[in-house]
Tab-separated table of C-alpha atoms in Angstrom:
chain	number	residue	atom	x	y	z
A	195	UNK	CA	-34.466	93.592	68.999
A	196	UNK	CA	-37.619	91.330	67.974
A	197	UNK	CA	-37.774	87.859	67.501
A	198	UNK	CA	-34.971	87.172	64.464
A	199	UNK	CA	-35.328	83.690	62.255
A	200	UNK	CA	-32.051	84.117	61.834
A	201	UNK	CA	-31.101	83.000	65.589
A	202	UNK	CA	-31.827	80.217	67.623
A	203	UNK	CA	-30.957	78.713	70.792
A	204	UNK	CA	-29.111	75.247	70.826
A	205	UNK	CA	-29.877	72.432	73.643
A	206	UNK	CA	-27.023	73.131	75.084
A	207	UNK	CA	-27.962	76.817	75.636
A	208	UNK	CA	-25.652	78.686	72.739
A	209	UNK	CA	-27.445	80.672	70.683
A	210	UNK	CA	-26.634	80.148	66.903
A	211	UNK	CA	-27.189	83.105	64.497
A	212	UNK	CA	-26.984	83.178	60.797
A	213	UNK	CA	-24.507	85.654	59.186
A	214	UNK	CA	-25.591	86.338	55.308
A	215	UNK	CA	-23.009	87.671	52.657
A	216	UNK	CA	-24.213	90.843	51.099
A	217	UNK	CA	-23.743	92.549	47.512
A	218	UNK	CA	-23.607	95.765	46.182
A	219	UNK	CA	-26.553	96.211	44.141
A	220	UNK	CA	-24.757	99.244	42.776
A	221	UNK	CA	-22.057	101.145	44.573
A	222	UNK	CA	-21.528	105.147	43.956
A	223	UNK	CA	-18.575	106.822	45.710
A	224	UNK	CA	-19.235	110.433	46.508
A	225	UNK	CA	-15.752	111.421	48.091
A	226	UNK	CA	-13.352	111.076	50.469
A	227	UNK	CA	-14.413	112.374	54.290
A	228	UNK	CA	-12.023	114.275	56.789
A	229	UNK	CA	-12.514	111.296	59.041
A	230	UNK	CA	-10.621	109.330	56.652
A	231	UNK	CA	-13.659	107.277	54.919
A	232	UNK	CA	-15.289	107.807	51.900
A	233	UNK	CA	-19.409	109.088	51.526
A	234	UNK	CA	-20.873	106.459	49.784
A	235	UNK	CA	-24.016	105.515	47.834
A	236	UNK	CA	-25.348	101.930	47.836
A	237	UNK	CA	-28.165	99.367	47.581
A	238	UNK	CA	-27.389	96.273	49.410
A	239	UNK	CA	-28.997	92.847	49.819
A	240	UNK	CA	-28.480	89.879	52.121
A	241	UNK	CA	-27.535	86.228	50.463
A	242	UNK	CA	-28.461	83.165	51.312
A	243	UNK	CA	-24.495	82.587	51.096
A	244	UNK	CA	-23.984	82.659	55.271
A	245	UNK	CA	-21.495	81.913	57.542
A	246	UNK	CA	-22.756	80.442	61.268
A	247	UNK	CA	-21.659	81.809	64.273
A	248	UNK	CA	-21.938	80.075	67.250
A	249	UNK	CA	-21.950	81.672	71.224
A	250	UNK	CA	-22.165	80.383	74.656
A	251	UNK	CA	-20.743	81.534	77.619
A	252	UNK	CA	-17.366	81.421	79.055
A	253	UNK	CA	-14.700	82.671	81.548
A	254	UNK	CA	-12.712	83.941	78.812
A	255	UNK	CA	-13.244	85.650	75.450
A	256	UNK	CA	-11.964	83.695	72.679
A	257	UNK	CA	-12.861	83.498	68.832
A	258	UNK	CA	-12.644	80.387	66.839
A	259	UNK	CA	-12.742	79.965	63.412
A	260	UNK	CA	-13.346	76.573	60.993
A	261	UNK	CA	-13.857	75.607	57.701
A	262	UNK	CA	-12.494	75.266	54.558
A	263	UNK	CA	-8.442	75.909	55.123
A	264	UNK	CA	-8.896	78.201	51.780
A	265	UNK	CA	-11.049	80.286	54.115
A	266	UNK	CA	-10.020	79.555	57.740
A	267	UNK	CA	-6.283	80.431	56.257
A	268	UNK	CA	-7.382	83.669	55.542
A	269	UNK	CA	-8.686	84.595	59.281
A	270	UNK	CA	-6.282	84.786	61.966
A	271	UNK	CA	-7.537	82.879	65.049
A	272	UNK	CA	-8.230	84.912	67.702
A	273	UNK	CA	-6.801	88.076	66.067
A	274	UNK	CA	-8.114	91.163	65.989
A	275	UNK	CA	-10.477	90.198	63.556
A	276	UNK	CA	-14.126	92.146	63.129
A	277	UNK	CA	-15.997	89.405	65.271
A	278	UNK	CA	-13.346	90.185	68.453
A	279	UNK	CA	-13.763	93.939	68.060
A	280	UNK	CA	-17.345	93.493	68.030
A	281	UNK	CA	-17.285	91.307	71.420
A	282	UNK	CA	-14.682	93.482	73.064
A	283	UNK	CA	-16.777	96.806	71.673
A	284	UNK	CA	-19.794	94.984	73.196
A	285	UNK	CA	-18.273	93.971	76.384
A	286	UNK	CA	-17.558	97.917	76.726
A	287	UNK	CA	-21.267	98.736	76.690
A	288	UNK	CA	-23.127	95.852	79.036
A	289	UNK	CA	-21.601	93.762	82.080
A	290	UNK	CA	-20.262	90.712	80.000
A	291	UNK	CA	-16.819	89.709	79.509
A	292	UNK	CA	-16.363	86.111	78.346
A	293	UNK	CA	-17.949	83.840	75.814
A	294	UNK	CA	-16.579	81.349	73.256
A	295	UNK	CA	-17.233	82.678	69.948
A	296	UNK	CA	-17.271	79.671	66.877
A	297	UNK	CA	-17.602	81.295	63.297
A	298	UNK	CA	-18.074	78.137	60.563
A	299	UNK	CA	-16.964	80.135	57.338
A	300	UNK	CA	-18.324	80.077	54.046
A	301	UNK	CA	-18.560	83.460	52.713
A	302	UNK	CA	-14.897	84.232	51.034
A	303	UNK	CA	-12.986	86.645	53.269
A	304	UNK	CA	-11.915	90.035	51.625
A	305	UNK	CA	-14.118	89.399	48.829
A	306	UNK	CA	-16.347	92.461	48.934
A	307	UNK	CA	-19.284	90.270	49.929
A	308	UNK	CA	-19.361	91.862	53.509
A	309	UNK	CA	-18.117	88.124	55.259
A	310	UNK	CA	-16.366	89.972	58.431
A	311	UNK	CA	-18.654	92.491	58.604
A	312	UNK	CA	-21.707	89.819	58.672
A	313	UNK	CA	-19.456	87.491	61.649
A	314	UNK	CA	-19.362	91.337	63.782
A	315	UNK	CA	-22.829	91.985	63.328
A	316	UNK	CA	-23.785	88.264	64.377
A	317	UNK	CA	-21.646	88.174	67.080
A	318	UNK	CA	-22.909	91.690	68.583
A	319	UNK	CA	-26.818	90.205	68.471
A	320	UNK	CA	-25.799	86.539	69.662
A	321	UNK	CA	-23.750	88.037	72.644
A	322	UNK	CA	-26.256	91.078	73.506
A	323	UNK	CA	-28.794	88.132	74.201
A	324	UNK	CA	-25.789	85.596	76.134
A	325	UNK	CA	-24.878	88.611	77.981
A	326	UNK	CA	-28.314	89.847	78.971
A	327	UNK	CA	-27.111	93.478	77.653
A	328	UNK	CA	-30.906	94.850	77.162
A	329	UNK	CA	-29.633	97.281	74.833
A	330	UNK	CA	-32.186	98.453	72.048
A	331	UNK	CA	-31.364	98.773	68.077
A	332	UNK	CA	-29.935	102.047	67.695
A	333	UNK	CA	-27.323	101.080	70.498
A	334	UNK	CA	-26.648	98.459	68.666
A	335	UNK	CA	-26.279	100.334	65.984
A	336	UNK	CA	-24.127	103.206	67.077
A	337	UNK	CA	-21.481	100.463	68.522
A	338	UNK	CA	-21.563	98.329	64.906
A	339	UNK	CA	-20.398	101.691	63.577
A	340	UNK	CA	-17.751	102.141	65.458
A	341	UNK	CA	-16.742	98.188	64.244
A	342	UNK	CA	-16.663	99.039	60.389
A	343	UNK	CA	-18.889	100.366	57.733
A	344	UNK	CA	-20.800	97.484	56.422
A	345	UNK	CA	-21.563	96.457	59.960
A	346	UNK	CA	-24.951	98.491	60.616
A	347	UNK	CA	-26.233	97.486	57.403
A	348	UNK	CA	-25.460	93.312	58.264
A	349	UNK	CA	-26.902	94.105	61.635
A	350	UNK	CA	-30.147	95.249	60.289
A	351	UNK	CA	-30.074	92.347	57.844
A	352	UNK	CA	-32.467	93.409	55.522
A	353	UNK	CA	-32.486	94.899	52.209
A	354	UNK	CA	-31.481	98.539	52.631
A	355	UNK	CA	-29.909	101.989	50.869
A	356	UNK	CA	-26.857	103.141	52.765
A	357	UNK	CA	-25.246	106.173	52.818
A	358	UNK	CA	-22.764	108.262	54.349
A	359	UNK	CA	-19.849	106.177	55.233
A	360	UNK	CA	-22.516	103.231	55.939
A	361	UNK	CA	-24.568	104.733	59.052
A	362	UNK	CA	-27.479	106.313	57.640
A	363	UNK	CA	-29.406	103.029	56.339
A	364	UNK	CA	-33.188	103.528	54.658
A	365	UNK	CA	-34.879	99.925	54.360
A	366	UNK	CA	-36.100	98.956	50.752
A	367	UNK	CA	-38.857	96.730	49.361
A	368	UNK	CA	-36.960	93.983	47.782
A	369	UNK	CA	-38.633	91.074	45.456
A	370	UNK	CA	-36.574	87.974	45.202
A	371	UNK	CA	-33.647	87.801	42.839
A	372	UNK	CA	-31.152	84.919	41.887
A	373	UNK	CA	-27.836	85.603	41.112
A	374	UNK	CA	-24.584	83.961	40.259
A	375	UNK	CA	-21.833	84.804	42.607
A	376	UNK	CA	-17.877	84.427	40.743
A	377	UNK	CA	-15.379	84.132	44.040
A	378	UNK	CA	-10.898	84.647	43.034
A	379	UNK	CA	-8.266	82.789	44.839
A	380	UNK	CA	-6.623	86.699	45.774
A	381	UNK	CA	-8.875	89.507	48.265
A	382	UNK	CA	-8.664	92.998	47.499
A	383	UNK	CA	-8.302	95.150	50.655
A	384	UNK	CA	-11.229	98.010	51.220
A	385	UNK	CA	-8.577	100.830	51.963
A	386	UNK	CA	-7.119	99.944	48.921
A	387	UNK	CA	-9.457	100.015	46.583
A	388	UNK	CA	-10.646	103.379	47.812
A	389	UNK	CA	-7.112	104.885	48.206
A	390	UNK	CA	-7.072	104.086	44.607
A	391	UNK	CA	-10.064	105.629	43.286
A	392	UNK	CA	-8.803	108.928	44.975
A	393	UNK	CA	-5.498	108.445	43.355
A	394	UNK	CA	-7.516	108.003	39.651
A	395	UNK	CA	-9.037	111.337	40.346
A	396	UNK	CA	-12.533	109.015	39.348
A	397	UNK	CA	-15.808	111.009	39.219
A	398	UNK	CA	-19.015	109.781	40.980
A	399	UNK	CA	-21.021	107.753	38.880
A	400	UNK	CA	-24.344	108.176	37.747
A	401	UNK	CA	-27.180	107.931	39.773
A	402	UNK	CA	-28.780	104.389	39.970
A	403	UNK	CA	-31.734	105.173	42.473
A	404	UNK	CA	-34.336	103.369	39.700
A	405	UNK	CA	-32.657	100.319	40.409
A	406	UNK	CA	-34.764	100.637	43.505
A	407	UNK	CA	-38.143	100.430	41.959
A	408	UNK	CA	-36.581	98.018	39.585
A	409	UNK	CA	-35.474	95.772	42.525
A	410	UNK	CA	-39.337	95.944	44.466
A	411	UNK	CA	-41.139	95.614	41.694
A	412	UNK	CA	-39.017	92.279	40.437
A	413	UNK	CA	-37.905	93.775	37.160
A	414	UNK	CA	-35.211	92.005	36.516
A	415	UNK	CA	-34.737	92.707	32.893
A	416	UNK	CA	-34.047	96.761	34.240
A	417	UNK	CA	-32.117	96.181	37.393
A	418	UNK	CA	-29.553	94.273	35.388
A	419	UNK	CA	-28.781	97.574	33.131
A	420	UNK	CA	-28.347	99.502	36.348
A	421	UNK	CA	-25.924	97.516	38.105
A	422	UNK	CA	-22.863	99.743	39.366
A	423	UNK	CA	-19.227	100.096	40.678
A	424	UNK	CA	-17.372	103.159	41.189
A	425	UNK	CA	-14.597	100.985	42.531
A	426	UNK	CA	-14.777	98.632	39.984
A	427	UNK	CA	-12.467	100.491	37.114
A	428	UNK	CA	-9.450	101.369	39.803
A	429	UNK	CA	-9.499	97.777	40.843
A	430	UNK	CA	-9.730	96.080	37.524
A	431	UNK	CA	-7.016	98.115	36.405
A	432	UNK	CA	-4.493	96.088	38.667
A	433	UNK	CA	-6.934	92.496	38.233
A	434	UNK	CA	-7.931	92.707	34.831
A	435	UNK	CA	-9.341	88.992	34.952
A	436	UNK	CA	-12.520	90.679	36.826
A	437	UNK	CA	-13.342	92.368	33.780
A	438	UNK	CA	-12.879	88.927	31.778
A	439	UNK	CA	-15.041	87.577	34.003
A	440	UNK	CA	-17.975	90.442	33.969
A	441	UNK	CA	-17.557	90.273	30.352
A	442	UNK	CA	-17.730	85.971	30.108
A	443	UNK	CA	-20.588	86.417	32.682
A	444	UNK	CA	-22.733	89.123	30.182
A	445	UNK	CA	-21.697	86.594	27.140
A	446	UNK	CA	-23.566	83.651	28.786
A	447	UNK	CA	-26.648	85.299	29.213
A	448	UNK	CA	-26.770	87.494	32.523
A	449	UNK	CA	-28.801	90.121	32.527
A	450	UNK	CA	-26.498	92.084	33.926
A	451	UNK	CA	-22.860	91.639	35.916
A	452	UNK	CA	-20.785	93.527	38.186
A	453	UNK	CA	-18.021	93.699	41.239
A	454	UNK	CA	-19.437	93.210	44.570
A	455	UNK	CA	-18.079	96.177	47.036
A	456	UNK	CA	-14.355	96.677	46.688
A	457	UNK	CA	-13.955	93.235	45.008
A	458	UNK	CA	-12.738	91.115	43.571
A	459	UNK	CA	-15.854	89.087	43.834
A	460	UNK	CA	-18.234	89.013	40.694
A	461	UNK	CA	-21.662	88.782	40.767
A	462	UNK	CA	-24.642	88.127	37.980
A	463	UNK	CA	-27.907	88.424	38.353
A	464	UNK	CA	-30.028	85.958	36.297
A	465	UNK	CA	-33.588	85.333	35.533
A	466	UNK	CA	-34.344	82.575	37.542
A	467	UNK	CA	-32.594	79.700	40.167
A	468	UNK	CA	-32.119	77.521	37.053
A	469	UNK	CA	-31.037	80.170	35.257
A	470	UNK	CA	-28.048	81.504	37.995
A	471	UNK	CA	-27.112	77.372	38.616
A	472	UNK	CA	-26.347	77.274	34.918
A	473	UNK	CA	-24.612	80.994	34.697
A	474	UNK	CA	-22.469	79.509	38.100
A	475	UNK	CA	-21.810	76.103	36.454
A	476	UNK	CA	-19.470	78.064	33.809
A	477	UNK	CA	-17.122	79.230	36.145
A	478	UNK	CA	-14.848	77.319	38.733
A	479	UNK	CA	-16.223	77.966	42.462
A	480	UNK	CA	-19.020	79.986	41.339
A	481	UNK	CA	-22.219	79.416	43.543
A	482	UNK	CA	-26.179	80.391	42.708
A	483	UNK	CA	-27.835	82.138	45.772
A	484	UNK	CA	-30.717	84.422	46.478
A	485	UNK	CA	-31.609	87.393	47.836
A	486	UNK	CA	-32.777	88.871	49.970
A	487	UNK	CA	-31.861	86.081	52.545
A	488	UNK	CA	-34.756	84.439	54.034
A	489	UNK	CA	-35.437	81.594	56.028
């Protein structure tokens, strides 16, 4: 892949990627897949809200994770989280085998801001270049779908429409946007919140593709009418405070609110940086970032 900002090389020879959090722009569910996944619909942008992972060589494969205990608690340590899968799918493909993997947290895990999927996507670019795998984006790409369905997308790391059950990506022009991001204490599981729109019987919502145009050509005022969650109604319905806090979000001036991927993260997009610091100072944990990441 060419030269990314997001990676670097440390003096000590580990090379240091960034990891961005994503959102949902808007989120359209199209129905359920024989394969057991769902055909989706979405517009999604990178954050400047990033965890680092750090790689280097090693004799064994290992995955370490710090930070916060709030968030470190919520990863187990050399489990079979995404980032292993990603270095063992990896290790299937090219010659390498070992390599110390450190992920410093900050994205909130099961939070429907795309945190594990981000760590998989950074660990498959840092080790393709520790491991000297030469293999070209669309590999790349075929083994990050085999890792999850927000993977391709954070491996690309731009602004893009997905599709299908996340493989079919189509970059988009995006301007940048500011946006106040509403973490909970609980994670709501991806399976779950599908499972449950089946279960509702919910319809596809309606389709948001101006949100497109509205996001290149930095109208805010219009992309905040078109934000969208198919998911969001089934998973309110069992954590109604989401709602209270789309509707508190909307009542303090956002131009528009809604649930980030299968939640139960909120997000708000605001006018300006001032404007998404003072929407984020109303709510406990809340943070202002940007989009689309950039260096």
């Amino acid at each position: 892949m060419p030269d990314d900002p997001r990676e670097s090389v440390s003096d000590s020879g580990s090379v240091v990627r960034a990891a961005p959090a994503k959102l949902n722009v808007f989120l359209r569910v199209l129905g359920a897949r024989e394969d057991g996944y769902h055909d989706v619909e979405s517009l999604v942008l990178p954050l400047s809200l990033a965890d680092t992972v750090t790689v280097r060589a090693s004799n064994t494969l290992r995955v370490r994770v710090r930070g916060d205990d709030s968030l470190t608690e919520a990863v187990e340590e050399g489990g079979m989280n995404l980032a292993l899968v990603a270095a063992l799918a990896l290790g299937g493909a090219c010659t390498g085998s070992g390599a110390d993997i450190v992920i410093d947290k900050r994205i909130p895990v099961a939070a429907g801001l795309g945190g594990g999927s981000a760590d998989a996507a950074a660990v498959l670019l840092a080790l393709q270049r520790v491991w000297e795998c030469g293999l070209d984006t669309e590999a790349l790409l075929e083994i990050a779908a085999r890792i999850g369905s927000d993977v391709p997308a954070m491996l690309l790391g731009d602004p893009v429409l997905l599709r299908g059950r996340g493989e079919r990506l189509e970059p988009v022009a995006a301007a940048p946007t500011w946006w106040a991001v509403v973490p909970f204490a609980f994670p709501t599981r991806s399976p779950d919140a599908y499972r449950w729109w089946d279960e509702a019987g919910h319809r596809t919502g309606p389709d948001t593709s101006a949100a497109v145009d509205a996001l290149r050509d930095s109208d805010v005022g219009e992309l905040g009418g078109l934000l969208h969650n198919d998911l969001e109604d089934v998973v309110i319905e069992r954590h109604p405070e989401i709602g209270r806090t789309k509707r508190a979000l909307l009542d303090a001036g956002a131009l528009g609110s809604v649930m980030s991927g299968s939640g139960p993260t909120v997000v708000a997009l605001a006018r300006s940086e001032l404007h998404a610091t003072e929407l984020a100072a109303g709510f406990p944990g809340a943070l202002a970032v940007s989009a689309p990441w950039a260096p």
